[in-house]
Amino acid sequence: MAMKHLLTDLPKLIDYRVHKTSITVLLAAILCLALSFILPESYGHKNAPPEFAQLGLLVLCAIYAFTANNSRRLFIFAGFVIIFLSLREINYGRTLWFFADENDPTKFPKWKDIPYGWLAHVLVGVYLAILAAVFIWKKLWRDIRDILLSSRLPVWELCLAIVMAAAAHTVEEVTHNSLLEECLELGFYICLTTLFWRYTRNKCQSVE
């Protein structure tokens, strides 16, 4: 099946069935949303349980990626992308608890206030440049294409992940409700972990 046939064969490439994982991630997303109305507001701050839960899920995604049963080249690359996302969640270390202000645990120093803090921007830029170079050098878009053309896309898990990510971004930009944002992000990472599990463990239905 050639890439040019992707649009015409799209119905064959999407898995519309509701799986146990689909129901599980939906219930998890509802639970995360409910928690935003139950948990104390302090749980929306940095170094709170929701954020550590997000990091735990990202670590699990990386483990799935580095131990993938198929398309290892692509998923190893994805594992390094997940490492970047994990570091981004903690602002590359700047918002870890030991940097917090003694009088205000929600206040953290700027990079310019940390010795050699400027180096963090350089290292992040180099890391992203290496990822981009590897993606282009190894032509990993071909691996993505092969997966999309050989495995049915779990549409419900993917759609829920997109909804949770969009909702978290909207909440951050519009309402500035940090607890709700963190809970929505947690729901997104649950969906992402499920997708990684399905793709790296050959749990997606094959295209016939």
PDB file of C-alpha atoms in Angstrom:
ATOM      1  CA  MET A   1       0.000   0.000   0.000  1.00  0.00           C
ATOM      2  CA  ALA A   2       1.678   3.225  -1.152  1.00  0.00           C
ATOM      3  CA  MET A   3       1.610   6.439   0.806  1.00  0.00           C
ATOM      4  CA  LYS A   4      -0.378   8.141  -1.970  1.00  0.00           C
ATOM      5  CA  HIS A   5      -3.251   5.766  -1.216  1.00  0.00           C
ATOM      6  CA  LEU A   6      -3.404   6.876   2.409  1.00  0.00           C
ATOM      7  CA  LEU A   7      -6.477   9.096   2.001  1.00  0.00           C
ATOM      8  CA  THR A   8      -8.416   6.652  -0.155  1.00  0.00           C
ATOM      9  CA  ASP A   9      -7.694   3.770   2.223  1.00  0.00           C
ATOM     10  CA  LEU A  10      -8.236   5.825   5.364  1.00  0.00           C
ATOM     11  CA  PRO A  11     -11.284   3.848   6.587  1.00  0.00           C
ATOM     12  CA  LYS A  12      -9.158   0.683   6.566  1.00  0.00           C
ATOM     13  CA  LEU A  13      -6.433   2.375   8.602  1.00  0.00           C
ATOM     14  CA  ILE A  14      -8.623   3.427  11.536  1.00  0.00           C
ATOM     15  CA  ASP A  15      -9.772   1.156  14.338  1.00  0.00           C
ATOM     16  CA  TYR A  16     -13.240   2.351  15.369  1.00  0.00           C
ATOM     17  CA  ARG A  17     -13.827  -0.461  17.834  1.00  0.00           C
ATOM     18  CA  VAL A  18     -14.190   0.333  21.514  1.00  0.00           C
ATOM     19  CA  HIS A  19     -11.563  -1.706  23.360  1.00  0.00           C
ATOM     20  CA  LYS A  20     -11.045  -2.259  27.060  1.00  0.00           C
ATOM     21  CA  THR A  21      -8.238   0.280  26.894  1.00  0.00           C
ATOM     22  CA  SER A  22     -10.642   2.795  25.339  1.00  0.00           C
ATOM     23  CA  ILE A  23     -13.034   2.447  28.265  1.00  0.00           C
ATOM     24  CA  THR A  24     -10.156   2.480  30.762  1.00  0.00           C
ATOM     25  CA  VAL A  25      -8.654   5.743  29.507  1.00  0.00           C
ATOM     26  CA  LEU A  26     -12.109   7.342  29.355  1.00  0.00           C
ATOM     27  CA  LEU A  27     -12.803   6.420  32.977  1.00  0.00           C
ATOM     28  CA  ALA A  28      -9.323   7.616  33.940  1.00  0.00           C
ATOM     29  CA  ALA A  29      -9.941  10.934  32.187  1.00  0.00           C
ATOM     30  CA  ILE A  30     -13.249  11.374  34.021  1.00  0.00           C
ATOM     31  CA  LEU A  31     -11.516  10.542  37.314  1.00  0.00           C
ATOM     32  CA  CYS A  32      -8.774  13.106  36.625  1.00  0.00           C
ATOM     33  CA  LEU A  33     -11.417  15.736  35.892  1.00  0.00           C
ATOM     34  CA  ALA A  34     -13.282  14.851  39.098  1.00  0.00           C
ATOM     35  CA  LEU A  35     -10.073  15.100  41.126  1.00  0.00           C
ATOM     36  CA  SER A  36      -9.664  18.724  40.051  1.00  0.00           C
ATOM     37  CA  PHE A  37     -12.834  19.524  42.055  1.00  0.00           C
ATOM     38  CA  ILE A  38     -11.865  17.410  45.071  1.00  0.00           C
ATOM     39  CA  LEU A  39      -8.149  17.888  45.659  1.00  0.00           C
ATOM     40  CA  PRO A  40      -6.862  20.941  47.520  1.00  0.00           C
ATOM     41  CA  GLU A  41      -5.634  23.823  45.383  1.00  0.00           C
ATOM     42  CA  SER A  42      -2.042  23.194  46.495  1.00  0.00           C
ATOM     43  CA  TYR A  43      -2.043  20.018  44.383  1.00  0.00           C
ATOM     44  CA  GLY A  44      -1.907  22.246  41.315  1.00  0.00           C
ATOM     45  CA  HIS A  45       1.482  23.634  42.336  1.00  0.00           C
ATOM     46  CA  LYS A  46       4.881  22.367  41.271  1.00  0.00           C
ATOM     47  CA  ASN A  47       6.248  19.241  43.003  1.00  0.00           C
ATOM     48  CA  ALA A  48       2.721  18.101  43.906  1.00  0.00           C
ATOM     49  CA  PRO A  49       1.415  14.520  43.450  1.00  0.00           C
ATOM     50  CA  PRO A  50      -0.272  15.149  40.053  1.00  0.00           C
ATOM     51  CA  GLU A  51       3.010  16.358  38.585  1.00  0.00           C
ATOM     52  CA  PHE A  52       4.946  13.391  39.971  1.00  0.00           C
ATOM     53  CA  ALA A  53       2.246  11.088  38.581  1.00  0.00           C
ATOM     54  CA  GLN A  54       2.758  12.698  35.160  1.00  0.00           C
ATOM     55  CA  LEU A  55       6.497  12.111  35.404  1.00  0.00           C
ATOM     56  CA  GLY A  56       5.879   8.494  36.382  1.00  0.00           C
ATOM     57  CA  LEU A  57       3.727   7.977  33.284  1.00  0.00           C
ATOM     58  CA  LEU A  58       6.363   9.597  31.070  1.00  0.00           C
ATOM     59  CA  VAL A  59       8.992   7.260  32.508  1.00  0.00           C
ATOM     60  CA  LEU A  60       6.676   4.346  31.707  1.00  0.00           C
ATOM     61  CA  CYS A  61       6.293   5.650  28.141  1.00  0.00           C
ATOM     62  CA  ALA A  62      10.086   5.780  27.817  1.00  0.00           C
ATOM     63  CA  ILE A  63      10.395   2.211  29.112  1.00  0.00           C
ATOM     64  CA  TYR A  64       7.826   1.019  26.574  1.00  0.00           C
ATOM     65  CA  ALA A  65       9.679   2.906  23.830  1.00  0.00           C
ATOM     66  CA  PHE A  66      13.161   1.594  24.651  1.00  0.00           C
ATOM     67  CA  THR A  67      11.877  -1.990  24.934  1.00  0.00           C
ATOM     68  CA  ALA A  68       9.585  -1.927  21.896  1.00  0.00           C
ATOM     69  CA  ASN A  69       8.885  -5.191  20.092  1.00  0.00           C
ATOM     70  CA  ASN A  70       8.735  -3.535  16.680  1.00  0.00           C
ATOM     71  CA  SER A  71       9.986  -0.474  14.785  1.00  0.00           C
ATOM     72  CA  ARG A  72      12.773  -0.204  17.331  1.00  0.00           C
ATOM     73  CA  ARG A  73      14.611   2.580  15.519  1.00  0.00           C
ATOM     74  CA  LEU A  74      11.574   4.844  15.620  1.00  0.00           C
ATOM     75  CA  PHE A  75      10.586   4.034  19.188  1.00  0.00           C
ATOM     76  CA  ILE A  76      14.112   4.502  20.527  1.00  0.00           C
ATOM     77  CA  PHE A  77      13.957   7.964  18.982  1.00  0.00           C
ATOM     78  CA  ALA A  78      10.524   8.439  20.588  1.00  0.00           C
ATOM     79  CA  GLY A  79      12.044   7.429  23.922  1.00  0.00           C
ATOM     80  CA  PHE A  80      14.507  10.306  23.709  1.00  0.00           C
ATOM     81  CA  VAL A  81      11.637  12.658  22.838  1.00  0.00           C
ATOM     82  CA  ILE A  82       9.859  11.441  25.982  1.00  0.00           C
ATOM     83  CA  ILE A  83      12.994  12.202  28.001  1.00  0.00           C
ATOM     84  CA  PHE A  84      12.802  15.762  26.691  1.00  0.00           C
ATOM     85  CA  LEU A  85       9.123  15.998  27.678  1.00  0.00           C
ATOM     86  CA  SER A  86       9.960  14.678  31.149  1.00  0.00           C
ATOM     87  CA  LEU A  87      12.628  17.320  31.639  1.00  0.00           C
ATOM     88  CA  ARG A  88      10.266  19.972  30.332  1.00  0.00           C
ATOM     89  CA  GLU A  89       7.680  19.016  32.957  1.00  0.00           C
ATOM     90  CA  ILE A  90      10.121  20.066  35.685  1.00  0.00           C
ATOM     91  CA  ASN A  91      11.431  23.035  33.670  1.00  0.00           C
ATOM     92  CA  TYR A  92      14.680  21.149  33.147  1.00  0.00           C
ATOM     93  CA  GLY A  93      15.236  21.002  36.897  1.00  0.00           C
ATOM     94  CA  ARG A  94      14.600  24.657  37.718  1.00  0.00           C
ATOM     95  CA  THR A  95      11.333  23.977  39.550  1.00  0.00           C
ATOM     96  CA  LEU A  96      12.487  21.053  41.672  1.00  0.00           C
ATOM     97  CA  TRP A  97      11.658  21.419  45.350  1.00  0.00           C
ATOM     98  CA  PHE A  98      15.189  22.287  46.496  1.00  0.00           C
ATOM     99  CA  PHE A  99      15.114  25.454  44.359  1.00  0.00           C
ATOM    100  CA  ALA A 100      11.817  26.645  45.888  1.00  0.00           C
ATOM    101  CA  ASP A 101      11.726  29.829  47.954  1.00  0.00           C
ATOM    102  CA  GLU A 102      11.832  29.072  51.689  1.00  0.00           C
ATOM    103  CA  ASN A 103       8.893  31.393  52.355  1.00  0.00           C
ATOM    104  CA  ASP A 104       6.872  30.544  49.258  1.00  0.00           C
ATOM    105  CA  PRO A 105       7.113  26.957  47.900  1.00  0.00           C
ATOM    106  CA  THR A 106       5.367  28.046  44.692  1.00  0.00           C
ATOM    107  CA  LYS A 107       8.067  30.573  43.847  1.00  0.00           C
ATOM    108  CA  PHE A 108      11.198  29.508  41.969  1.00  0.00           C
ATOM    109  CA  PRO A 109      14.247  31.409  40.737  1.00  0.00           C
ATOM    110  CA  LYS A 110      14.741  32.382  37.121  1.00  0.00           C
ATOM    111  CA  TRP A 111      17.509  30.744  35.142  1.00  0.00           C
ATOM    112  CA  LYS A 112      19.462  33.980  35.288  1.00  0.00           C
ATOM    113  CA  ASP A 113      19.441  33.747  39.090  1.00  0.00           C
ATOM    114  CA  ILE A 114      20.964  30.246  39.096  1.00  0.00           C
ATOM    115  CA  PRO A 115      24.738  29.867  38.640  1.00  0.00           C
ATOM    116  CA  TYR A 116      25.391  28.710  35.084  1.00  0.00           C
ATOM    117  CA  GLY A 117      21.624  28.745  34.499  1.00  0.00           C
ATOM    118  CA  TRP A 118      22.196  30.142  31.025  1.00  0.00           C
ATOM    119  CA  LEU A 119      23.780  26.821  30.121  1.00  0.00           C
ATOM    120  CA  ALA A 120      20.371  25.100  30.402  1.00  0.00           C
ATOM    121  CA  HIS A 121      19.075  26.936  27.309  1.00  0.00           C
ATOM    122  CA  VAL A 122      22.178  25.936  25.361  1.00  0.00           C
ATOM    123  CA  LEU A 123      21.904  22.276  26.345  1.00  0.00           C
ATOM    124  CA  VAL A 124      18.186  22.138  25.510  1.00  0.00           C
ATOM    125  CA  GLY A 125      18.869  23.718  22.115  1.00  0.00           C
ATOM    126  CA  VAL A 126      21.646  21.230  21.380  1.00  0.00           C
ATOM    127  CA  TYR A 127      19.449  18.300  22.467  1.00  0.00           C
ATOM    128  CA  LEU A 128      16.588  19.396  20.184  1.00  0.00           C
ATOM    129  CA  ALA A 129      18.987  20.007  17.301  1.00  0.00           C
ATOM    130  CA  ILE A 130      20.366  16.474  17.688  1.00  0.00           C
ATOM    131  CA  LEU A 131      16.833  15.027  17.731  1.00  0.00           C
ATOM    132  CA  ALA A 132      15.935  16.952  14.566  1.00  0.00           C
ATOM    133  CA  ALA A 133      19.164  15.877  12.845  1.00  0.00           C
ATOM    134  CA  VAL A 134      18.612  12.200  13.716  1.00  0.00           C
ATOM    135  CA  PHE A 135      14.991  12.357  12.518  1.00  0.00           C
ATOM    136  CA  ILE A 136      16.112  13.738   9.157  1.00  0.00           C
ATOM    137  CA  TRP A 137      19.274  11.610   8.830  1.00  0.00           C
ATOM    138  CA  LYS A 138      17.484   8.340   9.590  1.00  0.00           C
ATOM    139  CA  LYS A 139      14.424   9.377   7.555  1.00  0.00           C
ATOM    140  CA  LEU A 140      12.178   8.353  10.421  1.00  0.00           C
ATOM    141  CA  TRP A 141       9.088   9.700   8.686  1.00  0.00           C
ATOM    142  CA  ARG A 142       9.251   6.496   6.655  1.00  0.00           C
ATOM    143  CA  ASP A 143       8.966   4.441   9.842  1.00  0.00           C
ATOM    144  CA  ILE A 144       5.953   6.522  10.892  1.00  0.00           C
ATOM    145  CA  ARG A 145       4.404   5.967   7.480  1.00  0.00           C
ATOM    146  CA  ASP A 146       4.969   2.197   7.705  1.00  0.00           C
ATOM    147  CA  ILE A 147       3.293   2.028  11.123  1.00  0.00           C
ATOM    148  CA  LEU A 148       0.314   4.080   9.946  1.00  0.00           C
ATOM    149  CA  LEU A 149      -0.101   1.853   6.898  1.00  0.00           C
ATOM    150  CA  SER A 150       0.311  -1.447   8.711  1.00  0.00           C
ATOM    151  CA  SER A 151      -1.579  -0.906  11.990  1.00  0.00           C
ATOM    152  CA  ARG A 152      -5.056   0.462  12.506  1.00  0.00           C
ATOM    153  CA  LEU A 153      -5.060   3.764  14.375  1.00  0.00           C
ATOM    154  CA  PRO A 154      -6.810   3.449  17.791  1.00  0.00           C
ATOM    155  CA  VAL A 155      -9.019   6.443  17.158  1.00  0.00           C
ATOM    156  CA  TRP A 156     -10.789   6.710  20.523  1.00  0.00           C
ATOM    157  CA  GLU A 157      -7.602   6.774  22.595  1.00  0.00           C
ATOM    158  CA  LEU A 158      -6.051   9.248  20.150  1.00  0.00           C
ATOM    159  CA  CYS A 159      -9.095  11.548  20.107  1.00  0.00           C
ATOM    160  CA  LEU A 160      -9.284  11.558  23.898  1.00  0.00           C
ATOM    161  CA  ALA A 161      -5.571  12.398  24.132  1.00  0.00           C
ATOM    162  CA  ILE A 162      -6.074  15.339  21.757  1.00  0.00           C
ATOM    163  CA  VAL A 163      -9.107  16.571  23.711  1.00  0.00           C
ATOM    164  CA  MET A 164      -7.278  16.373  27.049  1.00  0.00           C
ATOM    165  CA  ALA A 165      -4.206  18.167  25.667  1.00  0.00           C
ATOM    166  CA  ALA A 166      -6.316  20.912  24.068  1.00  0.00           C
ATOM    167  CA  ALA A 167      -8.367  21.327  27.239  1.00  0.00           C
ATOM    168  CA  ALA A 168      -5.235  21.592  29.406  1.00  0.00           C
ATOM    169  CA  HIS A 169      -3.765  24.240  27.113  1.00  0.00           C
ATOM    170  CA  THR A 170      -7.031  26.194  27.069  1.00  0.00           C
ATOM    171  CA  VAL A 171      -7.311  26.105  30.854  1.00  0.00           C
ATOM    172  CA  GLU A 172      -3.723  27.307  31.199  1.00  0.00           C
ATOM    173  CA  GLU A 173      -4.235  30.216  28.813  1.00  0.00           C
ATOM    174  CA  VAL A 174      -7.767  31.266  29.792  1.00  0.00           C
ATOM    175  CA  THR A 175      -8.605  30.360  33.388  1.00  0.00           C
ATOM    176  CA  HIS A 176      -5.124  29.885  34.899  1.00  0.00           C
ATOM    177  CA  ASN A 177      -6.582  27.135  37.091  1.00  0.00           C
ATOM    178  CA  SER A 178      -3.378  25.217  37.793  1.00  0.00           C
ATOM    179  CA  LEU A 179      -5.072  22.278  39.541  1.00  0.00           C
ATOM    180  CA  LEU A 180      -7.491  21.671  36.669  1.00  0.00           C
ATOM    181  CA  GLU A 181      -4.642  22.051  34.183  1.00  0.00           C
ATOM    182  CA  GLU A 182      -2.490  19.492  35.994  1.00  0.00           C
ATOM    183  CA  CYS A 183      -5.366  17.010  36.234  1.00  0.00           C
ATOM    184  CA  LEU A 184      -6.133  17.387  32.519  1.00  0.00           C
ATOM    185  CA  GLU A 185      -2.463  16.901  31.709  1.00  0.00           C
ATOM    186  CA  LEU A 186      -2.492  13.772  33.837  1.00  0.00           C
ATOM    187  CA  GLY A 187      -5.413  12.480  31.764  1.00  0.00           C
ATOM    188  CA  PHE A 188      -3.477  13.245  28.585  1.00  0.00           C
ATOM    189  CA  TYR A 189      -0.428  11.326  29.800  1.00  0.00           C
ATOM    190  CA  ILE A 190      -2.610   8.342  30.680  1.00  0.00           C
ATOM    191  CA  CYS A 191      -3.858   8.322  27.071  1.00  0.00           C
ATOM    192  CA  LEU A 192      -0.304   8.737  25.777  1.00  0.00           C
ATOM    193  CA  THR A 193       0.952   5.842  27.896  1.00  0.00           C
ATOM    194  CA  THR A 194      -1.857   3.647  26.585  1.00  0.00           C
ATOM    195  CA  LEU A 195      -0.964   4.524  22.997  1.00  0.00           C
ATOM    196  CA  PHE A 196       2.699   3.728  23.615  1.00  0.00           C
ATOM    197  CA  TRP A 197       1.730   0.393  25.156  1.00  0.00           C
ATOM    198  CA  ARG A 198      -0.475  -0.544  22.223  1.00  0.00           C
ATOM    199  CA  TYR A 199       2.042   0.405  19.548  1.00  0.00           C
ATOM    200  CA  THR A 200       5.180  -0.955  21.197  1.00  0.00           C
ATOM    201  CA  ARG A 201       3.559  -4.228  22.234  1.00  0.00           C
ATOM    202  CA  ASN A 202       1.799  -4.952  18.912  1.00  0.00           C
ATOM    203  CA  LYS A 203      -1.633  -4.440  20.444  1.00  0.00           C
ATOM    204  CA  CYS A 204      -2.981  -2.501  17.471  1.00  0.00           C
ATOM    205  CA  GLN A 205      -5.085  -4.331  14.914  1.00  0.00           C
ATOM    206  CA  SER A 206      -3.191  -5.068  11.696  1.00  0.00           C
ATOM    207  CA  VAL A 207      -4.385  -3.656   8.395  1.00  0.00           C
ATOM    208  CA  GLU A 208      -5.694  -6.515   6.319  1.00  0.00           C
TER     209      GLU A 208
END
